[in-house]
Coordinates of C-alpha atoms in Angstrom, one line a residue:
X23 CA -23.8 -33.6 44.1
X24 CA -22.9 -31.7 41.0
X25 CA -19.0 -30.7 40.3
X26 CA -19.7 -27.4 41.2
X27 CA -20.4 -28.3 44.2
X28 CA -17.5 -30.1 44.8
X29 CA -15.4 -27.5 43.9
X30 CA -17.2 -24.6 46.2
X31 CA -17.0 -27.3 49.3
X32 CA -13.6 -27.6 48.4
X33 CA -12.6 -24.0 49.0
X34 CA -14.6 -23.7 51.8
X35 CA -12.8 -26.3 53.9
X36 CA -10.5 -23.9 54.8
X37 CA -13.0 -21.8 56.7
X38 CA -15.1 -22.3 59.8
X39 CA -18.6 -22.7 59.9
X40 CA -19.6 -21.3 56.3
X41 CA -23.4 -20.4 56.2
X42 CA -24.6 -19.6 52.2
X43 CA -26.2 -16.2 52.7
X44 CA -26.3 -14.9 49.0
X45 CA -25.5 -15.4 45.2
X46 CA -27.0 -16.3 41.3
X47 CA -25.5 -18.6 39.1
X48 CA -22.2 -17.8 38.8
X49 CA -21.4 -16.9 42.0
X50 CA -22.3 -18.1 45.5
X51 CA -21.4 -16.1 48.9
X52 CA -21.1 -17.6 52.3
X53 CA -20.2 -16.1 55.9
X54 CA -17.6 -17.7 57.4
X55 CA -14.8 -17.5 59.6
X56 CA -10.8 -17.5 59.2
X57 CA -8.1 -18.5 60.9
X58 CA -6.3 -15.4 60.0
X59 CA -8.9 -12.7 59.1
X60 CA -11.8 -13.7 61.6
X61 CA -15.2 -13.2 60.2
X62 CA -15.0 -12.7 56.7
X63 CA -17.1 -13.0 53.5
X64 CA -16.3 -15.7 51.0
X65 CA -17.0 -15.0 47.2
X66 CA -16.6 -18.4 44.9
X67 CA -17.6 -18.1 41.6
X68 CA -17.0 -19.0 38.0
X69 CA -15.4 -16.9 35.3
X70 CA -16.3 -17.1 31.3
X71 CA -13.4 -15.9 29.9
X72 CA -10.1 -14.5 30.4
X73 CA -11.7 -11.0 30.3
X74 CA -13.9 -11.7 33.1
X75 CA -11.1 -12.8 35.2
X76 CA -9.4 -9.7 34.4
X77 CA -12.0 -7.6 35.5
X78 CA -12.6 -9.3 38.7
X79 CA -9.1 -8.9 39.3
X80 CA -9.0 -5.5 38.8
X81 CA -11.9 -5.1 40.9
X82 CA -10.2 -6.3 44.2
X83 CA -7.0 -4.6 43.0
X84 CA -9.0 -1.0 42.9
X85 CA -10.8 -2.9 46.8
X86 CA -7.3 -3.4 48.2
X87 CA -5.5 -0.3 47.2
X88 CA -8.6 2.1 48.4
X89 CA -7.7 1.4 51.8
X90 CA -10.9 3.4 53.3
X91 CA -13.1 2.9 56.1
X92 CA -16.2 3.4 52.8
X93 CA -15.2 0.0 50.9
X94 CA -15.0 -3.5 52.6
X95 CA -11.4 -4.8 52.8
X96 CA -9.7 -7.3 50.6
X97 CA -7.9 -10.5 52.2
X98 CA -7.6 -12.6 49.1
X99 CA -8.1 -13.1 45.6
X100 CA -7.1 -16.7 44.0
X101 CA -8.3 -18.3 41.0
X102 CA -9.3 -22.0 41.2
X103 CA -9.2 -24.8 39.1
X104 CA -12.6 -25.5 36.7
X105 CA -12.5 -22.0 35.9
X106 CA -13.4 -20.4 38.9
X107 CA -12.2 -18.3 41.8
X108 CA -12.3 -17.4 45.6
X109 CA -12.3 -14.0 47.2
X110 CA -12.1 -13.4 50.9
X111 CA -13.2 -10.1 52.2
X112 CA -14.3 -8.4 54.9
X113 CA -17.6 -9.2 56.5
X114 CA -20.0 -6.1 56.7
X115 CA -22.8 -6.1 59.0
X116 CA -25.3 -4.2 57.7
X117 CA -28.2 -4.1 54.9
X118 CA -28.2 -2.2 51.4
X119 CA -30.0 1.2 51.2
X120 CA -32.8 0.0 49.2
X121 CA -34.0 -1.9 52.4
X122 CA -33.6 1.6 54.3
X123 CA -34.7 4.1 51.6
X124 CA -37.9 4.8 53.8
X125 CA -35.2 6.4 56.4
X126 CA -33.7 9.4 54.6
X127 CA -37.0 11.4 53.7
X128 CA -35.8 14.3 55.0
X129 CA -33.5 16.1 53.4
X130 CA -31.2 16.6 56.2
X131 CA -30.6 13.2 56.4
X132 CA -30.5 12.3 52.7
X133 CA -27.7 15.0 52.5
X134 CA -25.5 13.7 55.5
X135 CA -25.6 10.2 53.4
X136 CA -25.0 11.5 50.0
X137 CA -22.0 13.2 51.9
X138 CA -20.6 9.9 53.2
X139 CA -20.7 8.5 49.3
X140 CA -18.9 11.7 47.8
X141 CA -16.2 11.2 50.5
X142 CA -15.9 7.4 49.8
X143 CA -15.8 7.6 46.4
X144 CA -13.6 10.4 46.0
X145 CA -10.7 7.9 47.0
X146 CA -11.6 6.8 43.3
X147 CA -12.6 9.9 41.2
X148 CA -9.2 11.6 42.3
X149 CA -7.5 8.2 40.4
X150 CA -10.0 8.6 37.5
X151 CA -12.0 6.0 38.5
X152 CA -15.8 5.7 38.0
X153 CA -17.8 3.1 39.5
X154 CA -20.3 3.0 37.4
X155 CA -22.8 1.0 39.3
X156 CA -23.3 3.6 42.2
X157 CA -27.5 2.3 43.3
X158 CA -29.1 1.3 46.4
X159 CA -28.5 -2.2 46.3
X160 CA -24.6 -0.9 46.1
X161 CA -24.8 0.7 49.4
X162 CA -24.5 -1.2 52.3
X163 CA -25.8 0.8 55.8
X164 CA -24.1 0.2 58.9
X165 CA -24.3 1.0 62.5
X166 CA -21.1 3.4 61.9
X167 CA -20.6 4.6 57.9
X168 CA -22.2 3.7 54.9
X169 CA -20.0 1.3 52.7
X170 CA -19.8 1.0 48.7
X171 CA -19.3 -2.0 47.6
X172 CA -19.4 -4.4 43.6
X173 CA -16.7 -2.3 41.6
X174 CA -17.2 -5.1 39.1
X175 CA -17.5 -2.8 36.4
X176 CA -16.0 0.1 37.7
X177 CA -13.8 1.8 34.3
X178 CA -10.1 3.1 34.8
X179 CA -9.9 5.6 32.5
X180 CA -6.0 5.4 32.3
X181 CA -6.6 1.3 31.7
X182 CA -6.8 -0.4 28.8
X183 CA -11.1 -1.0 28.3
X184 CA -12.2 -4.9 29.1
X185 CA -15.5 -4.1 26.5
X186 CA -16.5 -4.3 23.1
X187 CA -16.5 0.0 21.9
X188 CA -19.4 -0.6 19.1
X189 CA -21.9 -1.9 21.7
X190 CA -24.8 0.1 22.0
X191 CA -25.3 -0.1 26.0
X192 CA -22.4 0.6 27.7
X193 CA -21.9 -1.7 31.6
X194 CA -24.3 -0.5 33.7
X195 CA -27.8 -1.1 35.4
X196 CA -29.6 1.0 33.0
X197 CA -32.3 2.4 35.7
X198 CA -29.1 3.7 37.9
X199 CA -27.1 4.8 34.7
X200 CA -26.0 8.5 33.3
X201 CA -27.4 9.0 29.8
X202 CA -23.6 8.8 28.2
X203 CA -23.9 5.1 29.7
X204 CA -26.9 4.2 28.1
X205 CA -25.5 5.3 24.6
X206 CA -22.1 3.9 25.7
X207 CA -20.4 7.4 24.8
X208 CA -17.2 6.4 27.0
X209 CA -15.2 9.4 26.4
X210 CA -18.2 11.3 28.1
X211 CA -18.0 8.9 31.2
X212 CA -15.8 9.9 34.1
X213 CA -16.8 10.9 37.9
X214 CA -19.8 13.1 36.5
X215 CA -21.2 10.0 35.7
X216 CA -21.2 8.9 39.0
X217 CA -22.4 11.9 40.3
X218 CA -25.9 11.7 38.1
X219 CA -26.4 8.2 39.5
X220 CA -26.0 9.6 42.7
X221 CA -28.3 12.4 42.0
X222 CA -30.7 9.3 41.0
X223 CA -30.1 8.1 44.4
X224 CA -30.8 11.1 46.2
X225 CA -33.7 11.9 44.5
X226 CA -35.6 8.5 45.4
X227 CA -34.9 9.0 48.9
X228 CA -36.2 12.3 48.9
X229 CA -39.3 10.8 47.2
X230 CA -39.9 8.0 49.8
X231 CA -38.3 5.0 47.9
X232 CA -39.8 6.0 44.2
X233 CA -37.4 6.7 41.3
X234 CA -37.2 10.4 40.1
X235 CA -37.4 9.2 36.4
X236 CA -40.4 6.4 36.8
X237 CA -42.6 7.1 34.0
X238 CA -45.6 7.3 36.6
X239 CA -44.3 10.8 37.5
X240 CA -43.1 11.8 33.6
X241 CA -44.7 9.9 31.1
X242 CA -42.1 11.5 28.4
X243 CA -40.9 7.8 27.8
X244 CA -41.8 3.7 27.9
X245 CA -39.5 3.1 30.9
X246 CA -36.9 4.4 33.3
X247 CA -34.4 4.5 30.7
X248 CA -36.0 6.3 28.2
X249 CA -36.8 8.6 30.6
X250 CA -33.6 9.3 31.4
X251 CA -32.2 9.9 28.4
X252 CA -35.2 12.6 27.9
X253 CA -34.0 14.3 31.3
X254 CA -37.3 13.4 32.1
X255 CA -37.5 13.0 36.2
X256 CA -40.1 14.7 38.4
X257 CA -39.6 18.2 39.3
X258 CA -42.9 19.2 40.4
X259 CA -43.1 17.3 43.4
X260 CA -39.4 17.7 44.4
X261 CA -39.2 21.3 44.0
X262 CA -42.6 21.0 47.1
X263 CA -41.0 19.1 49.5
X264 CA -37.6 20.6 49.3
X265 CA -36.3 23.7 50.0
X266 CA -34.7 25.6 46.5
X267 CA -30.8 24.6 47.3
X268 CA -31.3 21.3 47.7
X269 CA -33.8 21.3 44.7
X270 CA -30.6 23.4 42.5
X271 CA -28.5 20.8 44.1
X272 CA -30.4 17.5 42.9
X273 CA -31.1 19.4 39.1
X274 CA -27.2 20.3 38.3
X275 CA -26.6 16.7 39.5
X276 CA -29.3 15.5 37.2
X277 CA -27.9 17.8 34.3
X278 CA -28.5 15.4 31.0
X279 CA -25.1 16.2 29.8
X280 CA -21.6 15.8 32.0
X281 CA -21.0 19.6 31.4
X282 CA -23.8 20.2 33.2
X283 CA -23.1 18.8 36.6
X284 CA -20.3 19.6 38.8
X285 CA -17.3 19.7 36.7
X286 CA -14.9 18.6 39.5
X287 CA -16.2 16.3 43.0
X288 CA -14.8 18.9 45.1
X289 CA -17.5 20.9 43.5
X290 CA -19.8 18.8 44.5
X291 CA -18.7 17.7 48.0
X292 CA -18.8 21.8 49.1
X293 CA -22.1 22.3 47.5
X294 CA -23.4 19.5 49.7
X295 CA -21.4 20.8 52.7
X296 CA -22.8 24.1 52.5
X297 CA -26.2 22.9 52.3
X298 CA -25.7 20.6 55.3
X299 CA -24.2 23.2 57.1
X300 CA -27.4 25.3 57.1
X301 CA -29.5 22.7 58.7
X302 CA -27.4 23.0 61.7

């Protein structure tokens, strides 16, 4: 047994039946239960640097303070010895969205979800916020509301920045990222950014699980990237199989520049409610 995993058997003895259900490298996730908290999920990884620590500190500080039924709660946070650290948080019972993209087809129901996301994360865009990693496998469904989770590199614009400004790719997973991500124009990125990736989101479910900007729609660029830096995403067969507001809806969130979008997520959260309120 390596000292590892020593260390993560070590933390876990202070929880009840612990079953390993997920994690890479530097981080392994169990389900287990609390004396205190009940069923919770246990996070025990290993952090690089001081800056990594920081950030995943600030990421169950942002957890904690949000306080919504749209984010899991935060029980604990410690750092460990060797370099590595334990977080306790609620257990969610669900699966993420890319498991259920098949579901929201219809644009009815793709709506009512993207409405659930602008409310959650409007906790955070009022606080200048931006998650920055909004995607399916960010998106947990459950039997009552969908939940956000992984604000691991979620920017406070009021905060002092945890990254290097000269890099060329700014944090982000570059198929789910705005174009001012991709050329790491931070000053650009606030909760517009968000908002594209959303628009990204909505756009695959309305086209059955496929990515708006996959080149085998719009072969403008190489990849899903480059693509989206083009504004290259496919109209054509969106514009069919929706109905012209939702179609104006998706293509202001999907503006390639922030000024394009909605310039403030109240915008954005009536637009949607407007729409929705015409299905009924």
């Amino acid at each position: 047994m390596d000292k590892s995993q020593v260390q993560v058997d070590d933390v876990l003895a202070d929880f009840d039946s612990p079953v390993h259900i997920g994690g890479g490298g530097q981080k392994q996730v169990y389900r287990a239960t609390h004396s205190t908290f009940g069923e919770v999920t246990v996070k025990i990884g290993v952090y690089t640097s001081d800056t990594v620590l920081e950030r995943i500190s600030r990421e169950v500080g942002l957890l904690r303070s949000a306080n919504s039924k749209y984010f899991p709660k935060q029980f604990m946070f410690e750092p460990k010895p060797g370099s590595r650290y334990c977080i306790v948080e609620e257990l969610i019972n669900g699966a993420p969205l890319e498991q259920h993209l098949s579901e929201y087809t219809i644009p009815n129901s793709a709506l009512q979800l993207l409405s659930h996301l602008v409310r959650g994360m409007s906790v955070f865009w009022i606080r200048r916020v931006v998650h920055r990693d909004l995607k399916p496998a960010n998106i947990m469904i459950t039997d009552s509301n969908p939940r956000i989770i992984d604000l691991g590199i979620a920017r406070i614009q009021d905060a002092s920045s945890l990254t290097f400004s000269f890099a060329p790719l700014g944090p982000c997973t570059p198929n789910y990222a705005s174009p001012e991500q991709l050329t790491n124009r931070k000053r650009y990125i606030d909760h517009r950014s968000d908002q594209f990736t959303l628009g990204i989101v909505l756009g695959q479910l309305l086209l059955g699980g496929m990515h708006p900007f996959d080149p085998v729609f719009v072969k403008c660029g190489n990849n899903i990237p480059e693509n989206i830096l083009q504004g290259a995403w496919e109209r054509e067969r969106l514009s069919s199989i929706c109905d012209q507001e939702v179609f104006n809806l998706l293509s202001k969130m999907l503006g390639l520049e922030p000024y394009q979008r909605f310039r403030r997520y109240q915008d954005l959260e009536d637009a949607i409610e407007d729409i929705v309120g015409g299905f009924k």
